[in-house]
Tab-separated table of C-alpha atoms in Angstrom:
chain	number	residue	atom	x	y	z
A	249	VAL	CA	-30.211	-37.574	-22.374
A	250	GLU	CA	-29.575	-41.025	-23.882
A	251	SER	CA	-33.060	-42.261	-22.999
A	252	GLN	CA	-34.592	-39.327	-24.897
A	253	VAL	CA	-32.602	-39.327	-28.147
A	254	ASP	CA	-31.435	-41.864	-30.723
A	255	ILE	CA	-28.136	-40.233	-31.624
A	256	ILE	CA	-25.891	-37.330	-30.658
A	257	LEU	CA	-24.394	-34.878	-33.170
A	258	THR	CA	-21.328	-33.005	-31.996
A	259	ARG	CA	-17.950	-31.767	-33.194
A	260	GLY	CA	-14.230	-32.191	-32.602
A	261	GLY	CA	-12.816	-32.880	-29.151
A	262	THR	CA	-16.254	-32.653	-27.575
A	263	GLY	CA	-17.356	-35.432	-29.898
A	264	GLN	CA	-14.513	-37.670	-28.773
A	265	PHE	CA	-15.344	-37.098	-25.111
A	266	VAL	CA	-19.041	-37.826	-25.706
A	267	LYS	CA	-18.178	-41.017	-27.658
A	268	GLU	CA	-16.195	-42.273	-24.660
A	269	VAL	CA	-19.088	-41.870	-22.218
A	270	ALA	CA	-22.242	-42.319	-24.317
A	271	SER	CA	-23.961	-45.613	-24.939
A	272	ILE	CA	-25.779	-44.347	-28.043
A	273	PRO	CA	-24.238	-43.523	-31.432
A	274	VAL	CA	-22.315	-40.247	-31.725
A	275	ILE	CA	-21.769	-38.572	-35.096
A	276	SER	CA	-19.084	-35.914	-35.441
A	277	ILE	CA	-19.772	-32.900	-37.614
A	278	PRO	CA	-16.607	-32.412	-39.653
A	279	ILE	CA	-14.842	-29.172	-40.425
A	280	THR	CA	-14.763	-28.890	-44.201
A	281	PRO	CA	-12.323	-27.015	-46.420
A	282	PHE	CA	-15.157	-24.566	-47.096
A	283	ASP	CA	-15.550	-23.915	-43.347
A	284	LEU	CA	-11.808	-23.251	-43.163
A	285	THR	CA	-11.989	-20.938	-46.190
A	286	ILE	CA	-14.719	-18.843	-44.557
A	287	SER	CA	-12.631	-18.519	-41.386
A	288	VAL	CA	-9.453	-17.574	-43.259
A	289	SER	CA	-11.409	-14.915	-45.171
A	290	LYS	CA	-12.110	-13.179	-41.846
A	291	LEU	CA	-8.422	-12.694	-41.038
A	292	ALA	CA	-6.760	-9.300	-41.342
A	293	PRO	CA	-4.589	-8.884	-44.468
A	294	GLU	CA	-1.398	-8.443	-42.423
A	295	ILE	CA	-1.711	-11.909	-40.880
A	296	GLU	CA	0.603	-14.201	-42.841
A	297	ARG	CA	0.955	-17.374	-40.709
A	298	VAL	CA	-2.143	-19.143	-39.498
A	299	ALA	CA	-2.553	-22.153	-37.213
A	300	PHE	CA	-5.448	-24.410	-38.129
A	301	VAL	CA	-6.102	-26.772	-35.232
A	302	ASN	CA	-8.437	-29.736	-35.576
A	303	HIS	CA	-9.209	-32.745	-33.417
A	304	GLN	CA	-7.304	-35.793	-34.782
A	305	ARG	CA	-7.880	-34.892	-38.412
A	306	ALA	CA	-6.113	-32.941	-41.134
A	307	ILE	CA	-7.998	-31.230	-43.936
A	308	PHE	CA	-7.063	-31.594	-47.583
A	309	GLY	CA	-7.029	-28.567	-49.835
A	310	THR	CA	-5.259	-26.084	-47.580
A	311	GLU	CA	-2.711	-25.379	-50.330
A	312	GLN	CA	-5.445	-23.855	-52.487
A	313	ILE	CA	-6.729	-21.788	-49.562
A	314	GLU	CA	-3.181	-20.569	-48.909
A	315	ARG	CA	-2.827	-19.413	-52.535
A	316	LEU	CA	-6.252	-17.809	-52.539
A	317	PHE	CA	-5.566	-15.689	-49.440
A	318	HIS	CA	-1.748	-15.404	-49.597
A	319	LYS	CA	-1.342	-16.912	-46.130
A	320	ARG	CA	0.650	-19.863	-44.806
A	321	ILE	CA	-1.646	-22.336	-43.031
A	322	LEU	CA	0.036	-24.700	-40.569
A	323	GLN	CA	-2.131	-27.652	-39.581
A	324	TYR	CA	-2.029	-29.122	-36.086
A	325	GLN	CA	-3.972	-32.017	-34.573
A	326	PHE	CA	-4.694	-32.771	-30.931
A	327	THR	CA	-6.337	-35.603	-28.992
A	328	ASN	CA	-7.107	-34.073	-25.582
A	329	LYS	CA	-7.297	-30.766	-23.688
A	330	GLU	CA	-3.694	-30.821	-22.555
A	331	GLU	CA	-2.475	-31.401	-26.106
A	332	LEU	CA	-4.757	-28.595	-27.283
A	333	ARG	CA	-3.122	-26.156	-24.874
A	334	GLN	CA	0.342	-27.353	-25.945
A	335	THR	CA	-0.665	-27.026	-29.588
A	336	ALA	CA	-1.636	-23.378	-29.066
A	337	GLU	CA	1.757	-22.760	-27.466
A	338	ARG	CA	3.558	-24.570	-30.310
A	339	ALA	CA	1.612	-22.550	-32.914
A	340	LYS	CA	2.764	-19.342	-31.274
A	341	ALA	CA	6.352	-20.614	-31.124
A	342	ASP	CA	6.081	-21.498	-34.840
A	343	GLY	CA	5.318	-17.848	-35.584
A	344	CYS	CA	1.601	-18.142	-36.171
A	345	GLN	CA	-0.245	-14.871	-35.725
A	346	ALA	CA	-3.741	-16.348	-35.758
A	347	PHE	CA	-5.390	-19.520	-34.494
A	348	LEU	CA	-8.380	-21.165	-36.191
A	349	GLY	CA	-10.172	-23.955	-34.357
A	350	GLY	CA	-12.801	-24.760	-31.756
A	351	ALA	CA	-13.930	-22.473	-28.943
A	352	GLU	CA	-11.627	-23.899	-26.289
A	353	GLY	CA	-8.531	-23.728	-28.493
A	354	VAL	CA	-9.355	-20.173	-29.530
A	355	SER	CA	-9.605	-19.257	-25.853
A	356	TYR	CA	-6.129	-20.714	-25.168
A	357	ALA	CA	-4.706	-18.915	-28.205
A	358	ARG	CA	-6.130	-15.574	-27.122
A	359	GLU	CA	-4.540	-16.037	-23.682
A	360	LEU	CA	-1.231	-16.311	-25.566
A	361	GLY	CA	-1.889	-13.105	-27.513
A	362	LEU	CA	-2.852	-14.702	-30.830
A	363	ASP	CA	-5.837	-13.652	-32.893
A	364	GLY	CA	-8.398	-16.413	-32.621
A	365	ILE	CA	-11.317	-17.293	-34.841
A	366	GLU	CA	-13.679	-20.104	-33.990
A	367	ILE	CA	-14.440	-22.204	-37.035
A	368	VAL	CA	-18.163	-22.655	-37.475
A	369	SER	CA	-19.465	-25.731	-39.249
A	370	GLY	CA	-21.329	-24.763	-42.390
A	371	ARG	CA	-24.658	-26.008	-43.650
A	372	GLU	CA	-23.064	-28.616	-45.899
A	373	ALA	CA	-21.115	-30.228	-43.047
A	374	ILE	CA	-24.164	-30.185	-40.790
A	375	PHE	CA	-26.364	-31.577	-43.567
A	376	GLN	CA	-23.897	-34.423	-44.205
A	377	ALA	CA	-23.798	-35.254	-40.489
A	378	VAL	CA	-27.596	-35.188	-40.235
A	379	MET	CA	-27.887	-37.497	-43.261
A	380	GLU	CA	-25.355	-39.888	-41.715
A	381	ALA	CA	-27.287	-39.746	-38.429
A	382	ALA	CA	-30.532	-40.527	-40.242
A	383	ASP	CA	-28.894	-43.579	-41.868
A	384	VAL	CA	-27.551	-44.799	-38.511
A	385	ILE	CA	-30.975	-44.364	-36.888
A	386	ARG	CA	-32.666	-46.222	-39.775
A	387	VAL	CA	-30.241	-49.155	-39.442
A	388	LYS	CA	-30.590	-49.131	-35.643
A	389	ARG	CA	-34.401	-49.276	-35.886
A	390	GLU	CA	-34.251	-52.135	-38.393
A	391	GLU	CA	-31.949	-54.033	-36.036
A	392	GLN	CA	-34.377	-53.375	-33.160
A	393	LYS	CA	-37.272	-54.751	-35.243
A	394	GLN	CA	-35.232	-57.838	-36.149
A	395	SER	CA	-34.248	-58.303	-32.510
A	396	ALA	CA	-37.896	-58.016	-31.412
A	397	ARG	CA	-38.911	-60.671	-33.986
A	398	LEU	CA	-36.166	-63.012	-32.769
A	399	LYS	CA	-37.160	-62.415	-29.136
A	400	ARG	CA	-40.793	-63.273	-29.899
A	401	ALA	CA	-39.679	-66.504	-31.583
A	402	PHE	CA	-37.280	-67.280	-28.712
A	403	ASP	CA	-39.995	-66.672	-26.122
A	404	THR	CA	-42.513	-68.979	-27.846
A	405	LEU	CA	-40.238	-72.041	-27.946
A	406	ALA	CA	-41.419	-74.929	-25.795
A	407	GLU	CA	-37.834	-75.885	-25.002
A	408	GLY	CA	-36.146	-74.155	-22.118
A	409	ILE	CA	-33.171	-72.160	-23.388
A	410	CYS	CA	-30.531	-70.337	-21.351
A	411	ILE	CA	-27.697	-68.278	-22.836
A	412	SER	CA	-24.622	-67.542	-20.772
A	413	ASP	CA	-21.738	-65.127	-21.113
A	414	GLU	CA	-18.096	-66.180	-21.452
A	415	ARG	CA	-17.870	-66.693	-17.662
A	416	GLY	CA	-20.848	-69.039	-17.578
A	417	LYS	CA	-23.244	-66.512	-16.016
A	418	ILE	CA	-26.758	-66.851	-17.436
A	419	LYS	CA	-27.668	-63.649	-19.263
A	420	VAL	CA	-30.808	-64.567	-21.212
A	421	PHE	CA	-33.448	-67.218	-20.758
A	422	ASN	CA	-36.859	-67.797	-22.260
A	423	PRO	CA	-40.166	-68.332	-20.405
A	424	ALA	CA	-39.925	-72.110	-20.809
A	425	ALA	CA	-36.565	-72.100	-18.970
A	426	THR	CA	-38.107	-69.979	-16.213
A	427	HIS	CA	-40.862	-72.595	-15.846
A	428	PHE	CA	-38.404	-75.540	-15.818
A	429	PHE	CA	-35.949	-73.973	-13.376
A	430	HIS	CA	-38.398	-71.971	-11.305
């Protein structure tokens, strides 16, 4: 898909995986306190301890959400699938009755008998990510224009120029160098 798009928008653990394998920019859509508030509002009144699980990031403002809904919110972070599974198990051991997070974590939690609610990114979070993506694309296109201008100048030089990498292997050369070295 990289040849067809300028940037990838994604969320959480999926975003980390995509960043590791993609050669184009990847923007993560964050989970906001508002997204968490909406999810907590869906919980049954008898649920008192809630696990909020997020990929490598805590959210500020959970104390206010706790007071608003009279629930204890325990935050957990994970970095990979195995940690996510372990986090669901730890949340259950910590007495959490519900699990709020991404689809995969909710699936693990439900296997353990916990209520699970997938947190959905709201319009604000998506809008912020789209605006960030637009800025990245704008900068990337400006850099491409600058690079094209430099390449045109490089290619019109009468002197033969070769540029090598740190091992001495020639990586770039202009048309004059091609003519000189055949």
